[in-house]
Tab-separated table of C-alpha atoms and ligand atoms in Angstrom:
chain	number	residue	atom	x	y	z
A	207	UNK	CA	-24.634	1.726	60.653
A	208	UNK	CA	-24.030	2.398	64.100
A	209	UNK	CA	-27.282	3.349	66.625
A	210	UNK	CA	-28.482	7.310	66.312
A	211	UNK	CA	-27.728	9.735	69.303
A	212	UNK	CA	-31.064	11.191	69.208
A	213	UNK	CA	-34.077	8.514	68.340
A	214	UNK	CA	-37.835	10.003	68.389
A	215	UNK	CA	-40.256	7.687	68.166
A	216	UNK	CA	-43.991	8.606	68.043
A	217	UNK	CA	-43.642	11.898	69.811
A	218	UNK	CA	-46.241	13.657	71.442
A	219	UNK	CA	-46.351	17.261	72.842
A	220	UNK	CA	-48.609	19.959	73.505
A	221	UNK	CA	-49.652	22.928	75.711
A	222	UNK	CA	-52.658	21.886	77.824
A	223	UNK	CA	-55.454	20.562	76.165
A	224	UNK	CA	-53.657	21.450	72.972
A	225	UNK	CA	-51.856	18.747	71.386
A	226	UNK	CA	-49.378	20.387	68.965
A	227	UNK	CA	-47.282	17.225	67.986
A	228	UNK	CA	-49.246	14.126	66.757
A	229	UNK	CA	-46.698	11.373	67.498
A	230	UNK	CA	-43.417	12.168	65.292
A	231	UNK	CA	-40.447	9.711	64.316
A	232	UNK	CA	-37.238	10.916	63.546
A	233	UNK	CA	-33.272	9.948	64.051
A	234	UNK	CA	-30.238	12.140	64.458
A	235	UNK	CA	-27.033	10.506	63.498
A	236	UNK	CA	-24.156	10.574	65.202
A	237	UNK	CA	-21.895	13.443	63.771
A	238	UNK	CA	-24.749	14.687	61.830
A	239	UNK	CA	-26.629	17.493	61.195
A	240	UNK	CA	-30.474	17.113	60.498
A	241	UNK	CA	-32.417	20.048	59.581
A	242	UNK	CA	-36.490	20.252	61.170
A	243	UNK	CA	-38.216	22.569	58.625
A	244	UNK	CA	-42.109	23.491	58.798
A	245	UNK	CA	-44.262	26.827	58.625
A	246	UNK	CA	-45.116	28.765	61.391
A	247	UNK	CA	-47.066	26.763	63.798
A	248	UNK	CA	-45.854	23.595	63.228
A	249	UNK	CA	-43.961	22.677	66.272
A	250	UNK	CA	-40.397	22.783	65.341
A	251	UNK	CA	-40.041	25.148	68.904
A	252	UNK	CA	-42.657	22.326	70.073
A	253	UNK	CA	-40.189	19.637	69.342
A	254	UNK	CA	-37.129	21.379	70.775
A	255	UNK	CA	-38.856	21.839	73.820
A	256	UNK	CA	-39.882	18.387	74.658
A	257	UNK	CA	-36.316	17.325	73.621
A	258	UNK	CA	-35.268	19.211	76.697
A	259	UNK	CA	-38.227	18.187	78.909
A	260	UNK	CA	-39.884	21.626	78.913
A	261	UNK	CA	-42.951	20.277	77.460
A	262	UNK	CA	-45.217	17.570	78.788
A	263	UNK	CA	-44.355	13.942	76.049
A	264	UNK	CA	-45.933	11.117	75.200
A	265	UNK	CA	-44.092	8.584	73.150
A	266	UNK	CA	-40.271	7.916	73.282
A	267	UNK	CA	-36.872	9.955	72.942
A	268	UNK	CA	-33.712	7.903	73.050
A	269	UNK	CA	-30.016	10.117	73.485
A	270	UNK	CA	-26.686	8.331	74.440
A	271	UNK	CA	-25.200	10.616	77.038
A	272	UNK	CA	-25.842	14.184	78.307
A	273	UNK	CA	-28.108	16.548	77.421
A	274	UNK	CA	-27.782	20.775	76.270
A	275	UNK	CA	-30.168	22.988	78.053
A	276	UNK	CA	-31.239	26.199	76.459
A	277	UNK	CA	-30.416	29.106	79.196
A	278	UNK	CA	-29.912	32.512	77.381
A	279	UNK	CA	-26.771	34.077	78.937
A	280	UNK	CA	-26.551	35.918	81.395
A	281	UNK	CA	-26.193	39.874	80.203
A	282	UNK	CA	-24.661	41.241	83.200
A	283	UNK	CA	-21.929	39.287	83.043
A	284	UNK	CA	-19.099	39.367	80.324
A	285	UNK	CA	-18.853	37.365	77.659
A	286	UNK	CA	-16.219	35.463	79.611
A	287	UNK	CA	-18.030	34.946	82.517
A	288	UNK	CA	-20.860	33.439	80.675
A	289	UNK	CA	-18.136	31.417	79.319
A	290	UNK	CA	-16.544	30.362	82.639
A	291	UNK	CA	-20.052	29.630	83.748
A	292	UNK	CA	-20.463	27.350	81.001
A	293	UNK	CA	-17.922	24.955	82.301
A	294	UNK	CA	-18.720	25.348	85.688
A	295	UNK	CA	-19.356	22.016	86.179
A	296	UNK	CA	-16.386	20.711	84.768
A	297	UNK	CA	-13.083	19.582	87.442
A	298	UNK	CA	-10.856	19.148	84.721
A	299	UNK	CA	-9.829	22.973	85.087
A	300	UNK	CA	-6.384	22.869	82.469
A	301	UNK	CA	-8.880	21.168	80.190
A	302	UNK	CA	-10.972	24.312	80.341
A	303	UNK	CA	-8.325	26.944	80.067
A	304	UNK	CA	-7.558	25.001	76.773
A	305	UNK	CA	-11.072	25.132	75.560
A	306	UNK	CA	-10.807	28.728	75.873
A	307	UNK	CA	-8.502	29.217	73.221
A	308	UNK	CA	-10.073	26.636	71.651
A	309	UNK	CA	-13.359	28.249	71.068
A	310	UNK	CA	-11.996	31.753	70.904
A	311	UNK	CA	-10.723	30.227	67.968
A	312	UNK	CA	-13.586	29.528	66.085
A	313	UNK	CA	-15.519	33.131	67.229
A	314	UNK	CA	-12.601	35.500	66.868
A	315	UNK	CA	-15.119	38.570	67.658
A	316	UNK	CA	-16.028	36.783	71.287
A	317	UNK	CA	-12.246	36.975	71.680
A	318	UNK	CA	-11.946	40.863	71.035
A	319	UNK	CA	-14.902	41.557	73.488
A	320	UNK	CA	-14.304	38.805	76.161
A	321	UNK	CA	-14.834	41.749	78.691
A	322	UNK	CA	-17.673	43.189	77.242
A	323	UNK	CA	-21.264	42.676	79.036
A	324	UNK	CA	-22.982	40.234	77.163
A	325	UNK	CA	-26.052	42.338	77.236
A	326	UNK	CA	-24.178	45.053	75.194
A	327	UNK	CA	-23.505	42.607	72.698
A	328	UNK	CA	-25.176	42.910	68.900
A	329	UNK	CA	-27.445	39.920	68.451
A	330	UNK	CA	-25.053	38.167	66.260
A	331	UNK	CA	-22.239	38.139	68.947
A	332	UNK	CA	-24.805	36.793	71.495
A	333	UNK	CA	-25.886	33.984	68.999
A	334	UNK	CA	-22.086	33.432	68.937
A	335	UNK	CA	-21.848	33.423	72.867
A	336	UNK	CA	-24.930	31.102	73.259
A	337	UNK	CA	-23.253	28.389	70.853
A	338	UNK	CA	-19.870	28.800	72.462
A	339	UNK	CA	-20.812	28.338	76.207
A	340	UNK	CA	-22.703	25.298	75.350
A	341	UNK	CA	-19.486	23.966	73.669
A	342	UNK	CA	-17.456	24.327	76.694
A	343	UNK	CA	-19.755	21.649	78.190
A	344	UNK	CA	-18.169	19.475	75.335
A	345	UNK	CA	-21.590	18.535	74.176
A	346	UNK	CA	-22.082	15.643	71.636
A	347	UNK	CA	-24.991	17.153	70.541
A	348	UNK	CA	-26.419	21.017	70.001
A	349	UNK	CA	-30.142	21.601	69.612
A	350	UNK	CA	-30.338	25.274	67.895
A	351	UNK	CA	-33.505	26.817	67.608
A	352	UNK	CA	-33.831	29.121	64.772
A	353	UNK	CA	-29.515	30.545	65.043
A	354	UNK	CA	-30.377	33.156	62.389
A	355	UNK	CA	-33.613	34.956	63.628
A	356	UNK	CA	-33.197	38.488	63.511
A	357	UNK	CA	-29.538	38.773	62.540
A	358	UNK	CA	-28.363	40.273	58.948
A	359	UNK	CA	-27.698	37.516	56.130
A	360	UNK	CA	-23.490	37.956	56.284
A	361	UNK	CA	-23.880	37.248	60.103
A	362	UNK	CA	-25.914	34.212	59.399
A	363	UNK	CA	-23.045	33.077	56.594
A	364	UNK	CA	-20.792	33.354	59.174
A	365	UNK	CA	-22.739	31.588	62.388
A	366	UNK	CA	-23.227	28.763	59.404
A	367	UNK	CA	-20.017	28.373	58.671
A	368	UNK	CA	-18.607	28.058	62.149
A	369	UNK	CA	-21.103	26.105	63.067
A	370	UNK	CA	-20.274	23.561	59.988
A	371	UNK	CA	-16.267	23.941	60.768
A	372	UNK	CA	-17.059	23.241	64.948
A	373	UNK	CA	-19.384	19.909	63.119
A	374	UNK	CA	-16.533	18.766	60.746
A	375	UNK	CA	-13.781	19.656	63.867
A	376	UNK	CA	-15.368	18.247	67.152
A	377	UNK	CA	-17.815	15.724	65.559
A	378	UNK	CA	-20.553	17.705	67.598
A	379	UNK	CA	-24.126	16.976	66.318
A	380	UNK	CA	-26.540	20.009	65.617
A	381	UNK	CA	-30.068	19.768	65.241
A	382	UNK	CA	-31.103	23.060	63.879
A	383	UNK	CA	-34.887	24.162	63.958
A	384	UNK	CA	-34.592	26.959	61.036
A	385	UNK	CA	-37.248	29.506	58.872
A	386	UNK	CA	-34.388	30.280	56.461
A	387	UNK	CA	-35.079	26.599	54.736
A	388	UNK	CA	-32.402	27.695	52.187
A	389	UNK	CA	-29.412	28.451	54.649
A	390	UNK	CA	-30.530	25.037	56.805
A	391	UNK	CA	-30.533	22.723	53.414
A	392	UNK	CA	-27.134	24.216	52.557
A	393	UNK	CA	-25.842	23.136	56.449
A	394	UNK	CA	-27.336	19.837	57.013
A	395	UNK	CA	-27.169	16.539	55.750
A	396	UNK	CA	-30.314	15.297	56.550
A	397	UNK	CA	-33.935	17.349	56.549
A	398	UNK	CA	-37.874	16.238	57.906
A	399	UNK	CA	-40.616	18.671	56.839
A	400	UNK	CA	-43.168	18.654	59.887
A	401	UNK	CA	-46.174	20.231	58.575
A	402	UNK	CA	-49.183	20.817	61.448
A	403	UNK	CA	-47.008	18.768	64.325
A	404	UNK	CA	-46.234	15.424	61.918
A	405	UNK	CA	-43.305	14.514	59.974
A	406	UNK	CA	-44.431	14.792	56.137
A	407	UNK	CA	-41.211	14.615	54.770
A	408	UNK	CA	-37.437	12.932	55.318
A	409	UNK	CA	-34.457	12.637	53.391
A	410	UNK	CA	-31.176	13.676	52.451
A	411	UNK	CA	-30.816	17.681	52.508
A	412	UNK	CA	-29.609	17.570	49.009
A	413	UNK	CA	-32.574	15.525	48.002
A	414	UNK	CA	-35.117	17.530	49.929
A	415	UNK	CA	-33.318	20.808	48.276
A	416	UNK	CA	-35.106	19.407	44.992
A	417	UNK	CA	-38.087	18.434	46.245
A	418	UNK	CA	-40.864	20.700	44.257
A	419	UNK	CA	-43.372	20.925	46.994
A	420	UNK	CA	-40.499	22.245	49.199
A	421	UNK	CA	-38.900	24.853	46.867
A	422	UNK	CA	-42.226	25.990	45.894
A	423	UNK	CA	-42.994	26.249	49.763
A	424	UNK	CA	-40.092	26.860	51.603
A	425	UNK	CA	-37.508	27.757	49.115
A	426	UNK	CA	-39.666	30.496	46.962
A	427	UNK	CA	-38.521	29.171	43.601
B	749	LIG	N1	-46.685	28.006	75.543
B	749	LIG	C1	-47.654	27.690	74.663
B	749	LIG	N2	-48.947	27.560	75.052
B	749	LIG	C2	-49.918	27.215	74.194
B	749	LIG	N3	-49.718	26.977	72.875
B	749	LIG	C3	-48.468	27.098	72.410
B	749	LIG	C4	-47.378	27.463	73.269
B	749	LIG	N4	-46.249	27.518	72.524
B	749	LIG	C5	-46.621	27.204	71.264
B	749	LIG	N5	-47.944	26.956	71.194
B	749	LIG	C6	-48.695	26.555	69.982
B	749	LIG	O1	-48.132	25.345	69.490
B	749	LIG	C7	-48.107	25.345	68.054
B	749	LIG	C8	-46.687	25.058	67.573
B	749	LIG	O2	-45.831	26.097	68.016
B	749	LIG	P1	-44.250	26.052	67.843
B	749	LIG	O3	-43.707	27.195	68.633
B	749	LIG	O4	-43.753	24.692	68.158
B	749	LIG	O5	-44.115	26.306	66.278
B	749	LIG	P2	-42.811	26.537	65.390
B	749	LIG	O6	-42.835	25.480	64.351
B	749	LIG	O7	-41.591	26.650	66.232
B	749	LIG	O8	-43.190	27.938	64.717
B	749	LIG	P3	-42.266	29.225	64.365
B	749	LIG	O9	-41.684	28.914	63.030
B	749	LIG	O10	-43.280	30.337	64.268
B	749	LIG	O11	-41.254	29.417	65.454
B	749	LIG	C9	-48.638	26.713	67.634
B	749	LIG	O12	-50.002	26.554	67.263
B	749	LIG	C10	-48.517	27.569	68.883
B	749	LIG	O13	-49.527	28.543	68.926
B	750	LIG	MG1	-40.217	28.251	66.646
């Protein structure tokens, strides 16, 4: 197997005085995408956020190449501006123009309101938006914090599903922080259960899908 993109070793974070992550291992494969599933509380966010360096770390994060920052977009602008500002720092301008119709191809309704604010946007479209500007930085790897929060379950189908074509299409890895355990074990390939900011479970999303501490916990059956 070749080396992970994303290797956590005995990861540390907290707020302060308060430590929320008690030194957590996990890998991300290349081409993957691993699912980080926990209650309320137990530092998924945490985790994303010392990923990025928002949070003070101890321990060690290894990641072959760049790195995705989490910037909302900007709502004054339209939802092709946010995308133009996306690739801002790319040169390779024809490149760019093709990514356009690239990713307009995967979120048809971005395409119908490219000139609509993106603050007028329903939440789904600006979940859409978020995932598409960070594509036209040709990432190799998306960290998504909780994509379906407050959107309607046929939204979230959809986000899913694009998100699992862009995965299968543009060998981009996603590491997706999600509540909705069910809709996250259906994406991913691989799952860790933090519980109270340490890694209590890891495995195969199919195997953790029939785990009976997990659907009694997470998947309500
Ligand atoms: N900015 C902050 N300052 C102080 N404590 C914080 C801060 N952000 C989070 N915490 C605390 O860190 C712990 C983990 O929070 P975190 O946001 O990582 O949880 P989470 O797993 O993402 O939860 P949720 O599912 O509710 O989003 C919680 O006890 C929370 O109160
Ligand atoms: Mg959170």
């Amino acid at each position: 197997m070749s080396a992970p993109l994303l290797e956590v070793q005995a990861l540390c974070a907290g707020y302060g005085a308060t430590r929320v992550l008690h030194g957590i291992d996990f890998t991300l494969a290349e081409g993957s995408i691993t699912a980080l599933l926990g209650a309320n509380g137990a530092g998924k966010t945490t985790t994303l956020r010392a990923l990025c360096g928002m949070v003070r770390t101890a321990g060690t994060i290894r990641y072959a190449g760049a790195r995705i920052d989490g910037r909302g977009t900007f709502p004054a602008l339209t939802t092709e501006e946010n995308l133009r500002l996306g690739a801002y720092t790319r040169r390779d301008r024809a490149e760019v123009e093709r990514d356009f119709t690239r990713i307009y191809g995967y979120f048809p309704r971005l395409k119908e309101r490219r000139r609509q604010q993106a603050g007028t946007l329903s939440g789904g479209e600006q979940q859409m938006l978020a995932v598409a500007r960070a594509l036209m930085l040709r990432p190799r790897l998306l960290l998504l914090d909780e994509p379906s929060f407050g959107l309607a379950p046929l939204i979230v189908a959809e986000i899913f599903s694009i998100m699992r074509t862009i995965n299968r299409d543009e060998q981009v890895s996603m590491l997706v922080v999600e509540q909705n355990a069910a809709m996250a074990l259906e994406l991913a390939d691989h799952a860790y259960l933090i519980e109270t900011g340490r890694i209590v479970l890891a495995g195969k999303a199919a195997d953790i899908k029939q785990d009976d501490a997990v659907r009694r916990s997470y998947l309500g059956y």
